[in-house]
mmCIF file of C-alpha atoms in Angstrom:
data_model
loop_
_atom_site.group_PDB
_atom_site.id
_atom_site.type_symbol
_atom_site.label_atom_id
_atom_site.label_comp_id
_atom_site.label_asym_id
_atom_site.label_seq_id
_atom_site.Cartn_x
_atom_site.Cartn_y
_atom_site.Cartn_z
ATOM 1 C CA UNK A 127 23.351 22.929 -18.174
ATOM 2 C CA UNK A 128 19.625 22.817 -18.974
ATOM 3 C CA UNK A 129 19.589 26.507 -19.869
ATOM 4 C CA UNK A 130 22.797 26.345 -21.918
ATOM 5 C CA UNK A 131 21.628 23.347 -23.925
ATOM 6 C CA UNK A 132 23.119 22.489 -27.342
ATOM 7 C CA UNK A 133 19.726 22.846 -29.056
ATOM 8 C CA UNK A 134 19.343 26.480 -27.895
ATOM 9 C CA UNK A 135 15.882 25.683 -26.501
ATOM 10 C CA UNK A 136 14.542 28.238 -24.043
ATOM 11 C CA UNK A 137 14.005 26.317 -20.808
ATOM 12 C CA UNK A 138 11.932 27.549 -17.876
ATOM 13 C CA UNK A 139 12.884 25.902 -14.579
ATOM 14 C CA UNK A 140 10.647 25.381 -11.556
ATOM 15 C CA UNK A 141 11.892 24.128 -8.203
ATOM 16 C CA UNK A 142 10.576 23.142 -4.803
ATOM 17 C CA UNK A 143 12.200 22.736 -1.421
ATOM 18 C CA UNK A 144 11.050 22.293 2.156
ATOM 19 C CA UNK A 145 12.756 25.629 2.868
ATOM 20 C CA UNK A 146 11.220 28.552 1.027
ATOM 21 C CA UNK A 147 14.512 30.461 0.936
ATOM 22 C CA UNK A 148 16.740 27.469 0.053
ATOM 23 C CA UNK A 149 19.720 28.697 -2.002
ATOM 24 C CA UNK A 150 19.017 26.008 -4.640
ATOM 25 C CA UNK A 151 15.834 27.838 -5.582
ATOM 26 C CA UNK A 152 17.922 30.821 -6.674
ATOM 27 C CA UNK A 153 18.693 28.902 -9.874
ATOM 28 C CA UNK A 154 14.989 28.580 -10.698
ATOM 29 C CA UNK A 155 12.604 30.876 -12.525
ATOM 30 C CA UNK A 156 9.851 29.849 -10.096
ATOM 31 C CA UNK A 157 10.393 28.410 -6.619
ATOM 32 C CA UNK A 158 7.836 27.142 -4.129
ATOM 33 C CA UNK A 159 7.948 25.360 -0.763
ATOM 34 C CA UNK A 160 7.047 21.702 -0.560
ATOM 35 C CA UNK A 161 5.591 19.748 2.380
ATOM 36 C CA UNK A 162 7.902 18.371 5.036
ATOM 37 C CA UNK A 163 7.408 15.066 6.903
ATOM 38 C CA UNK A 164 4.586 13.709 4.748
ATOM 39 C CA UNK A 165 3.975 10.185 3.482
ATOM 40 C CA UNK A 166 4.436 9.032 -0.092
ATOM 41 C CA UNK A 167 0.765 9.443 -1.042
ATOM 42 C CA UNK A 168 0.627 13.041 0.213
ATOM 43 C CA UNK A 169 3.923 13.919 -1.457
ATOM 44 C CA UNK A 170 2.744 12.458 -4.775
ATOM 45 C CA UNK A 171 -0.481 14.449 -4.486
ATOM 46 C CA UNK A 172 1.553 17.628 -3.932
ATOM 47 C CA UNK A 173 3.792 16.883 -6.921
ATOM 48 C CA UNK A 174 0.807 16.154 -9.185
ATOM 49 C CA UNK A 175 -0.889 19.382 -8.154
ATOM 50 C CA UNK A 176 2.312 21.394 -8.659
ATOM 51 C CA UNK A 177 2.835 19.969 -12.146
ATOM 52 C CA UNK A 178 -0.807 20.517 -13.061
ATOM 53 C CA UNK A 179 -0.830 24.138 -11.865
ATOM 54 C CA UNK A 180 2.377 25.007 -13.693
ATOM 55 C CA UNK A 181 1.860 22.852 -16.815
ATOM 56 C CA UNK A 182 5.195 21.111 -16.206
ATOM 57 C CA UNK A 183 6.490 19.013 -19.093
ATOM 58 C CA UNK A 184 9.410 17.247 -17.381
ATOM 59 C CA UNK A 185 9.759 16.418 -13.697
ATOM 60 C CA UNK A 186 13.292 15.545 -12.533
ATOM 61 C CA UNK A 187 13.001 14.261 -8.950
ATOM 62 C CA UNK A 188 16.307 13.891 -7.088
ATOM 63 C CA UNK A 189 14.555 12.407 -4.026
ATOM 64 C CA UNK A 190 11.260 10.957 -2.839
ATOM 65 C CA UNK A 191 11.535 8.574 -5.787
ATOM 66 C CA UNK A 192 9.510 5.899 -4.019
ATOM 67 C CA UNK A 193 6.570 8.311 -3.925
ATOM 68 C CA UNK A 194 6.726 9.051 -7.653
ATOM 69 C CA UNK A 195 8.173 6.071 -9.546
ATOM 70 C CA UNK A 196 4.925 4.103 -9.574
ATOM 71 C CA UNK A 197 2.764 7.057 -10.610
ATOM 72 C CA UNK A 198 4.241 7.986 -13.980
ATOM 73 C CA UNK A 199 0.911 7.209 -15.635
ATOM 74 C CA UNK A 200 -0.920 9.730 -13.446
ATOM 75 C CA UNK A 201 1.639 12.384 -14.365
ATOM 76 C CA UNK A 202 1.369 11.471 -18.047
ATOM 77 C CA UNK A 203 -2.385 12.057 -17.838
ATOM 78 C CA UNK A 204 -1.736 15.718 -16.986
ATOM 79 C CA UNK A 205 1.014 16.077 -19.618
ATOM 80 C CA UNK A 206 4.070 15.630 -17.363
ATOM 81 C CA UNK A 207 6.858 13.155 -18.112
ATOM 82 C CA UNK A 208 8.696 11.915 -15.001
ATOM 83 C CA UNK A 209 12.415 11.198 -15.345
ATOM 84 C CA UNK A 210 12.568 8.107 -13.171
ATOM 85 C CA UNK A 211 13.710 4.483 -13.194
ATOM 86 C CA UNK A 212 11.300 1.557 -12.691
ATOM 87 C CA UNK A 213 9.688 1.221 -9.232
ATOM 88 C CA UNK A 214 11.350 -2.179 -8.668
ATOM 89 C CA UNK A 215 14.813 -0.648 -9.105
ATOM 90 C CA UNK A 216 13.970 2.302 -6.866
ATOM 91 C CA UNK A 217 12.708 -0.089 -4.187
ATOM 92 C CA UNK A 218 15.941 -2.127 -4.128
ATOM 93 C CA UNK A 219 18.359 0.780 -4.432
ATOM 94 C CA UNK A 220 16.870 2.656 -1.482
ATOM 95 C CA UNK A 221 18.235 -0.173 0.701
ATOM 96 C CA UNK A 222 22.009 -0.488 0.687
ATOM 97 C CA UNK A 223 21.843 -4.066 1.974
ATOM 98 C CA UNK A 224 19.520 -5.234 -0.799
ATOM 99 C CA UNK A 225 21.578 -3.242 -3.296
ATOM 100 C CA UNK A 226 24.695 -5.195 -2.329
ATOM 101 C CA UNK A 227 22.854 -8.514 -2.504
ATOM 102 C CA UNK A 228 21.511 -7.790 -5.985
ATOM 103 C CA UNK A 229 24.789 -6.306 -7.226
ATOM 104 C CA UNK A 230 26.799 -9.309 -6.041
ATOM 105 C CA UNK A 231 24.354 -11.623 -7.830
ATOM 106 C CA UNK A 232 24.882 -9.559 -10.991
ATOM 107 C CA UNK A 233 28.663 -9.931 -10.808
ATOM 108 C CA UNK A 234 29.380 -6.429 -9.519
ATOM 109 C CA UNK A 235 32.214 -6.410 -6.922
ATOM 110 C CA UNK A 236 30.993 -5.426 -3.447
ATOM 111 C CA UNK A 237 32.717 -5.168 -0.043
ATOM 112 C CA UNK A 238 31.770 -7.486 2.842
ATOM 113 C CA UNK A 239 28.851 -6.117 4.850
ATOM 114 C CA UNK A 240 26.300 -6.868 7.537
ATOM 115 C CA UNK A 241 22.829 -5.346 8.004
ATOM 116 C CA UNK A 242 21.893 -4.789 11.668
ATOM 117 C CA UNK A 243 18.961 -3.257 13.512
ATOM 118 C CA UNK A 244 19.835 -3.691 17.198
ATOM 119 C CA UNK A 245 22.823 -3.532 19.511
ATOM 120 C CA UNK A 246 23.440 -7.287 19.695
ATOM 121 C CA UNK A 247 23.407 -7.652 15.907
ATOM 122 C CA UNK A 248 25.745 -4.692 15.628
ATOM 123 C CA UNK A 249 28.281 -6.139 18.083
ATOM 124 C CA UNK A 250 28.173 -9.511 16.316
ATOM 125 C CA UNK A 251 28.682 -7.846 12.932
ATOM 126 C CA UNK A 252 31.708 -5.905 14.212
ATOM 127 C CA UNK A 253 33.228 -9.079 15.633
ATOM 128 C CA UNK A 254 32.675 -11.083 12.454
ATOM 129 C CA UNK A 255 33.929 -8.417 10.082
ATOM 130 C CA UNK A 256 36.962 -7.653 12.234
ATOM 131 C CA UNK A 257 37.905 -11.331 11.989
ATOM 132 C CA UNK A 258 37.241 -11.524 8.232
ATOM 133 C CA UNK A 259 38.904 -8.291 7.097
ATOM 134 C CA UNK A 260 42.354 -8.667 8.647
ATOM 135 C CA UNK A 261 42.291 -5.545 10.767
ATOM 136 C CA UNK A 262 40.635 -3.119 8.341
ATOM 137 C CA UNK A 263 38.868 -0.210 9.993
ATOM 138 C CA UNK A 264 35.108 -0.579 10.015
ATOM 139 C CA UNK A 265 32.310 1.928 9.612
ATOM 140 C CA UNK A 266 28.566 2.073 10.198
ATOM 141 C CA UNK A 267 25.877 4.014 8.329
ATOM 142 C CA UNK A 268 22.115 3.900 7.841
ATOM 143 C CA UNK A 269 21.095 1.339 5.243
ATOM 144 C CA UNK A 270 18.390 3.580 3.761
ATOM 145 C CA UNK A 271 18.397 6.962 2.024
ATOM 146 C CA UNK A 272 20.193 9.241 4.457
ATOM 147 C CA UNK A 273 22.904 10.670 2.183
ATOM 148 C CA UNK A 274 26.041 11.021 4.361
ATOM 149 C CA UNK A 275 24.027 11.555 7.528
ATOM 150 C CA UNK A 276 24.654 8.887 10.153
ATOM 151 C CA UNK A 277 28.012 7.753 8.762
ATOM 152 C CA UNK A 278 30.602 6.965 11.447
ATOM 153 C CA UNK A 279 34.059 5.405 11.370
ATOM 154 C CA UNK A 280 34.349 2.941 14.241
ATOM 155 C CA UNK A 281 37.385 3.727 16.366
ATOM 156 C CA UNK A 282 37.989 2.528 19.931
ATOM 157 C CA UNK A 283 41.484 3.996 20.229
ATOM 158 C CA UNK A 284 42.072 6.677 22.882
ATOM 159 C CA UNK A 285 42.209 10.256 21.619
ATOM 160 C CA UNK A 286 45.734 11.408 20.819
ATOM 161 C CA UNK A 287 47.189 14.913 20.637
ATOM 162 C CA UNK A 288 47.651 14.698 16.876
ATOM 163 C CA UNK A 289 43.944 13.839 16.580
ATOM 164 C CA UNK A 290 43.102 17.100 18.342
ATOM 165 C CA UNK A 291 45.298 19.052 15.931
ATOM 166 C CA UNK A 292 43.973 17.392 12.756
ATOM 167 C CA UNK A 293 40.743 17.978 10.854
ATOM 168 C CA UNK A 294 37.830 16.319 12.669
ATOM 169 C CA UNK A 295 36.585 12.945 11.468
ATOM 170 C CA UNK A 296 33.151 11.346 12.027
ATOM 171 C CA UNK A 297 34.404 8.869 14.634
ATOM 172 C CA UNK A 298 32.431 6.798 17.134
ATOM 173 C CA UNK A 299 33.397 3.936 19.416
ATOM 174 C CA UNK A 300 31.765 0.532 19.080
ATOM 175 C CA UNK A 301 30.424 0.838 22.623
ATOM 176 C CA UNK A 302 28.832 4.238 21.986
ATOM 177 C CA UNK A 303 27.036 3.063 18.832
ATOM 178 C CA UNK A 304 25.763 -0.073 20.567
ATOM 179 C CA UNK A 305 24.696 2.045 23.543
ATOM 180 C CA UNK A 306 22.724 4.433 21.310
ATOM 181 C CA UNK A 307 20.872 1.512 19.722
ATOM 182 C CA UNK A 308 20.157 -0.068 23.084
ATOM 183 C CA UNK A 309 18.841 3.162 24.608
ATOM 184 C CA UNK A 310 16.604 3.792 21.623
ATOM 185 C CA UNK A 311 15.124 0.303 21.910
ATOM 186 C CA UNK A 312 14.595 0.704 25.651
ATOM 187 C CA UNK A 313 12.758 3.986 25.073
ATOM 188 C CA UNK A 314 10.521 2.499 22.370
ATOM 189 C CA UNK A 315 12.171 4.407 19.534
ATOM 190 C CA UNK A 316 12.287 2.643 16.179
ATOM 191 C CA UNK A 317 15.844 1.702 15.167
ATOM 192 C CA UNK A 318 16.361 1.705 11.381
ATOM 193 C CA UNK A 319 18.603 -0.773 9.631
ATOM 194 C CA UNK A 320 22.307 0.053 9.627
ATOM 195 C CA UNK A 321 25.105 -1.227 7.438
ATOM 196 C CA UNK A 322 28.431 -2.325 8.982
ATOM 197 C CA UNK A 323 31.306 -2.701 6.518
ATOM 198 C CA UNK A 324 35.008 -1.918 6.018
ATOM 199 C CA UNK A 325 35.862 1.758 5.874
ATOM 200 C CA UNK A 326 37.070 2.284 2.314
ATOM 201 C CA UNK A 327 39.743 4.958 2.331
ATOM 202 C CA UNK A 328 41.013 6.734 -0.741
ATOM 203 C CA UNK A 329 39.223 8.899 -3.289
ATOM 204 C CA UNK A 330 35.540 8.273 -3.906
ATOM 205 C CA UNK A 331 34.709 7.612 -7.541
ATOM 206 C CA UNK A 332 31.365 8.751 -8.907
ATOM 207 C CA UNK A 333 30.112 7.570 -12.304
ATOM 208 C CA UNK A 334 27.347 9.718 -13.781
ATOM 209 C CA UNK A 335 25.323 7.577 -16.158
ATOM 210 C CA UNK A 336 22.921 8.271 -19.018
ATOM 211 C CA UNK A 337 20.870 5.268 -20.082
ATOM 212 C CA UNK A 338 17.809 4.447 -22.147
ATOM 213 C CA UNK A 339 14.677 2.890 -20.622
ATOM 214 C CA UNK A 340 15.552 -0.760 -20.086
ATOM 215 C CA UNK A 341 19.076 -0.020 -18.883
ATOM 216 C CA UNK A 342 21.124 0.323 -22.087
ATOM 217 C CA UNK A 343 23.933 2.699 -21.126
ATOM 218 C CA UNK A 344 24.548 5.566 -23.542
ATOM 219 C CA UNK A 345 27.292 7.451 -21.702
ATOM 220 C CA UNK A 346 29.152 7.316 -18.410
ATOM 221 C CA UNK A 347 31.553 9.866 -16.927
ATOM 222 C CA UNK A 348 33.714 8.745 -13.985
ATOM 223 C CA UNK A 349 35.158 11.375 -11.669
ATOM 224 C CA UNK A 350 37.137 11.107 -8.460
ATOM 225 C CA UNK A 351 36.992 13.470 -5.509
ATOM 226 C CA UNK A 352 40.047 14.708 -3.634
ATOM 227 C CA UNK A 353 39.347 17.748 -1.498
ATOM 228 C CA UNK A 354 38.258 20.610 -3.755
ATOM 229 C CA UNK A 355 39.560 18.859 -6.858
ATOM 230 C CA UNK A 356 37.728 16.497 -9.197
ATOM 231 C CA UNK A 357 39.470 14.316 -11.774
ATOM 232 C CA UNK A 358 37.597 13.303 -14.927
ATOM 233 C CA UNK A 359 38.861 9.741 -15.175
ATOM 234 C CA UNK A 360 39.721 7.925 -18.379
ATOM 235 C CA UNK A 361 39.206 4.424 -16.963
ATOM 236 C CA UNK A 362 36.902 2.128 -18.959
ATOM 237 C CA UNK A 363 36.956 -0.493 -16.184
ATOM 238 C CA UNK A 364 35.107 1.862 -13.819
ATOM 239 C CA UNK A 365 32.472 2.703 -16.427
ATOM 240 C CA UNK A 366 32.110 -1.019 -17.190
ATOM 241 C CA UNK A 367 31.122 -1.707 -13.569
ATOM 242 C CA UNK A 368 28.523 1.058 -13.756
ATOM 243 C CA UNK A 369 27.256 -0.271 -17.100
ATOM 244 C CA UNK A 370 26.740 -3.748 -15.642
ATOM 245 C CA UNK A 371 24.845 -2.354 -12.667
ATOM 246 C CA UNK A 372 22.713 0.049 -14.730
ATOM 247 C CA UNK A 373 21.792 -2.777 -17.081
ATOM 248 C CA UNK A 374 20.994 -5.189 -14.270
ATOM 249 C CA UNK A 375 18.614 -2.767 -12.556
ATOM 250 C CA UNK A 376 17.272 -1.431 -15.893
ATOM 251 C CA UNK A 377 17.959 2.135 -14.787
ATOM 252 C CA UNK A 378 16.686 4.884 -17.063
ATOM 253 C CA UNK A 379 17.842 8.404 -17.919
ATOM 254 C CA UNK A 380 20.179 9.757 -15.202
ATOM 255 C CA UNK A 381 21.676 7.626 -12.429
ATOM 256 C CA UNK A 382 24.835 7.555 -10.354
ATOM 257 C CA UNK A 383 27.155 4.737 -9.268
ATOM 258 C CA UNK A 384 29.691 5.325 -6.493
ATOM 259 C CA UNK A 385 32.814 3.200 -6.117
ATOM 260 C CA UNK A 386 35.868 3.038 -3.896
ATOM 261 C CA UNK A 387 38.957 0.876 -4.017
ATOM 262 C CA UNK A 388 39.535 -2.003 -1.609
ATOM 263 C CA UNK A 389 42.880 -3.785 -1.808
ATOM 264 C CA UNK A 390 43.480 -2.078 -5.152
ATOM 265 C CA UNK A 391 40.193 -3.242 -6.639
ATOM 266 C CA UNK A 392 37.141 -1.037 -7.283
ATOM 267 C CA UNK A 393 34.047 -2.113 -5.357
ATOM 268 C CA UNK A 394 30.529 -0.733 -5.190
ATOM 269 C CA UNK A 395 29.849 1.858 -2.517
ATOM 270 C CA UNK A 396 26.265 2.670 -3.487
ATOM 271 C CA UNK A 397 24.034 3.253 -6.501
ATOM 272 C CA UNK A 398 21.384 5.927 -6.903
ATOM 273 C CA UNK A 399 18.532 5.830 -9.448
ATOM 274 C CA UNK A 400 18.681 9.614 -9.773
ATOM 275 C CA UNK A 401 21.136 12.266 -10.935
ATOM 276 C CA UNK A 402 23.960 13.048 -8.546
ATOM 277 C CA UNK A 403 24.379 16.416 -6.862
ATOM 278 C CA UNK A 404 27.738 16.760 -8.624
ATOM 279 C CA UNK A 405 26.530 16.070 -12.158
ATOM 280 C CA UNK A 406 27.303 19.688 -13.091
ATOM 281 C CA UNK A 407 30.990 18.762 -12.963
ATOM 282 C CA UNK A 408 30.572 16.550 -16.033
ATOM 283 C CA UNK A 409 30.038 19.705 -18.131
ATOM 284 C CA UNK A 410 33.825 19.934 -18.356
ATOM 285 C CA UNK A 411 33.879 16.649 -20.275
ATOM 286 C CA UNK A 412 32.024 18.336 -23.118
ATOM 287 C CA UNK A 413 28.832 16.319 -22.551
ATOM 288 C CA UNK A 414 25.556 17.821 -21.399
ATOM 289 C CA UNK A 415 24.061 14.773 -19.687
ATOM 290 C CA UNK A 416 21.031 16.560 -18.143
ATOM 291 C CA UNK A 417 19.879 17.923 -21.492
ATOM 292 C CA UNK A 418 20.541 14.625 -23.272
ATOM 293 C CA UNK A 419 18.317 12.958 -20.660
ATOM 294 C CA UNK A 420 15.524 15.506 -21.247
ATOM 295 C CA UNK A 421 15.735 14.904 -25.002
ATOM 296 C CA UNK A 422 15.709 11.161 -24.450
ATOM 297 C CA UNK A 423 12.643 11.380 -22.223
ATOM 298 C CA UNK A 424 10.671 13.633 -24.590
ATOM 299 C CA UNK A 425 11.726 12.286 -27.990
ATOM 300 C CA UNK A 426 13.456 8.933 -27.441
ATOM 301 C CA UNK A 427 16.680 10.411 -28.867
ATOM 302 C CA UNK A 428 19.484 11.870 -26.675
ATOM 303 C CA UNK A 429 20.949 13.720 -29.649
ATOM 304 C CA UNK A 430 24.481 13.517 -30.989
ATOM 305 C CA UNK A 431 26.928 13.230 -28.096
ATOM 306 C CA UNK A 432 30.569 14.222 -28.579
ATOM 307 C CA UNK A 433 33.462 12.046 -27.481
ATOM 308 C CA UNK A 434 34.062 13.171 -23.866
ATOM 309 C CA UNK A 435 37.225 14.980 -22.864
ATOM 310 C CA UNK A 436 38.695 12.903 -20.045
ATOM 311 C CA UNK A 437 41.845 12.983 -17.956
ATOM 312 C CA UNK A 438 41.485 16.589 -16.817
ATOM 313 C CA UNK A 439 41.260 18.086 -13.345
ATOM 314 C CA UNK A 440 38.780 20.713 -12.185
ATOM 315 C CA UNK A 441 38.350 22.609 -8.929
ATOM 316 C CA UNK A 442 35.071 23.125 -7.075
ATOM 317 C CA UNK A 443 34.904 26.669 -5.681
ATOM 318 C CA UNK A 444 32.311 28.667 -3.763
ATOM 319 C CA UNK A 445 30.355 31.769 -4.656
ATOM 320 C CA UNK A 446 28.230 34.093 -2.539
ATOM 321 C CA UNK A 447 24.624 34.917 -3.383
ATOM 322 C CA UNK A 448 22.241 37.081 -1.379
ATOM 323 C CA UNK A 449 18.924 35.305 -0.790
ATOM 324 C CA UNK A 450 15.987 37.419 0.317
ATOM 325 C CA UNK A 451 14.301 36.078 3.496
ATOM 326 C CA UNK A 452 11.139 34.115 2.929
ATOM 327 C CA UNK A 453 11.352 33.824 -0.835
ATOM 328 C CA UNK A 454 13.766 32.451 -3.454
ATOM 329 C CA UNK A 455 16.284 34.792 -4.973
ATOM 330 C CA UNK A 456 15.897 35.918 -8.537
ATOM 331 C CA UNK A 457 17.804 33.956 -11.117
ATOM 332 C CA UNK A 458 21.484 34.974 -10.878
ATOM 333 C CA UNK A 459 23.852 35.503 -13.739
ATOM 334 C CA UNK A 460 25.713 32.246 -14.490
ATOM 335 C CA UNK A 461 29.128 31.953 -12.898
ATOM 336 C CA UNK A 462 32.099 32.305 -15.216
ATOM 337 C CA UNK A 463 33.699 28.917 -15.813
ATOM 338 C CA UNK A 464 37.240 28.370 -17.047
ATOM 339 C CA UNK A 465 37.607 27.698 -20.737
ATOM 340 C CA UNK A 466 38.023 23.998 -21.585
ATOM 341 C CA UNK A 467 41.489 22.769 -22.415
ATOM 342 C CA UNK A 468 40.391 22.006 -25.973
ATOM 343 C CA UNK A 469 37.533 23.384 -28.031
ATOM 344 C CA UNK A 470 35.586 20.757 -29.951
ATOM 345 C CA UNK A 471 34.345 21.478 -33.458
ATOM 346 C CA UNK A 472 30.917 23.102 -33.484
ATOM 347 C CA UNK A 473 29.329 20.183 -35.317
ATOM 348 C CA UNK A 474 30.570 17.795 -32.621
ATOM 349 C CA UNK A 475 28.719 19.538 -29.824
ATOM 350 C CA UNK A 476 25.581 20.885 -31.486
ATOM 351 C CA UNK A 477 23.190 18.182 -32.747
ATOM 352 C CA UNK A 478 20.291 18.802 -35.075
ATOM 353 C CA UNK A 479 17.441 20.814 -33.511
ATOM 354 C CA UNK A 480 15.135 18.746 -31.362
ATOM 355 C CA UNK A 481 11.955 20.487 -32.622
ATOM 356 C CA UNK A 482 10.346 20.864 -29.200
ATOM 357 C CA UNK A 483 7.262 22.986 -28.890
ATOM 358 C CA UNK A 484 7.564 25.981 -26.508
ATOM 359 C CA UNK A 485 5.462 24.128 -23.944
ATOM 360 C CA UNK A 486 7.865 21.204 -24.073
ATOM 361 C CA UNK A 487 10.746 23.415 -23.043
ATOM 362 C CA UNK A 488 9.750 23.687 -19.389
ATOM 363 C CA UNK A 489 11.342 21.546 -16.742
ATOM 364 C CA UNK A 490 10.793 21.087 -13.039
ATOM 365 C CA UNK A 491 13.384 19.958 -10.554
ATOM 366 C CA UNK A 492 12.230 19.069 -7.070
ATOM 367 C CA UNK A 493 15.355 20.057 -5.192
#
């Protein structure tokens, strides 16, 4: 989406990953390894050096935001603009418990939850939520930034034959989770905070958001996930929830709000002050959110955005790419995408030129 931008600007993309031959680097013109298991100060030093060496104009960090959000001035001194929300927002949103507290105070609907960090707290939370949620299944997951790692549905029922014949689920018994926490504590291992809450079944809804510094939302595309299919939803109520949250946290540029339904009502699942991994799917709406965010960061103007095409369904498929051992693959030819259902007029999708200098057309994505 950055390469095929509506301003026809030639973009050069740099990427880093802890694995030198990570497939994500195949999309980059230049790929380099980045340090693994380092603190925030060391990671920021690496990022500053990388941007200085490569004369990076725009840094789009999808992780390690806590290491970079408070150092935008240092990057600006070397000519790099960092696409990042304020440090205060990053600090809150990296904790799901504090996210729920702040969101509830802002009037955003949230599910009931408990934050626990030992076996006794966990057992108490399960007991309380089981009593308060009228028999809803519960789940547990790390309260910090762990993506989907650590997520378990709590299930004490005995294994049945139909369970063996169905697709596997991330199940764990209450006793086994409590036992893991207790053993870790006994062995002196640090136990991070976990979140216990109802397991929200049904499609996950992801709202990709573009907003100006200060939290004014410019565009939001809601999509639901069902297997390999994604639905581009025409539901203003979902975008309104995201708008309230983005404004409350003053999120800037690209962010992502995830929702699920509980008793027929959308509630917050989590919010991320960074672009989502699935933002490429919004291309089928006719909007180029990544490029609009780059324009907004560099010029203060996202450009003319067309009215999005909503209500359609797309499929996420796989492709195969050979990656040479020990180094990133060369940039592949772009995959052929299906034609959109309707073609918008040229003037609706191509704003006036952004007048970027050649140096301003480079972008880095730490992926």
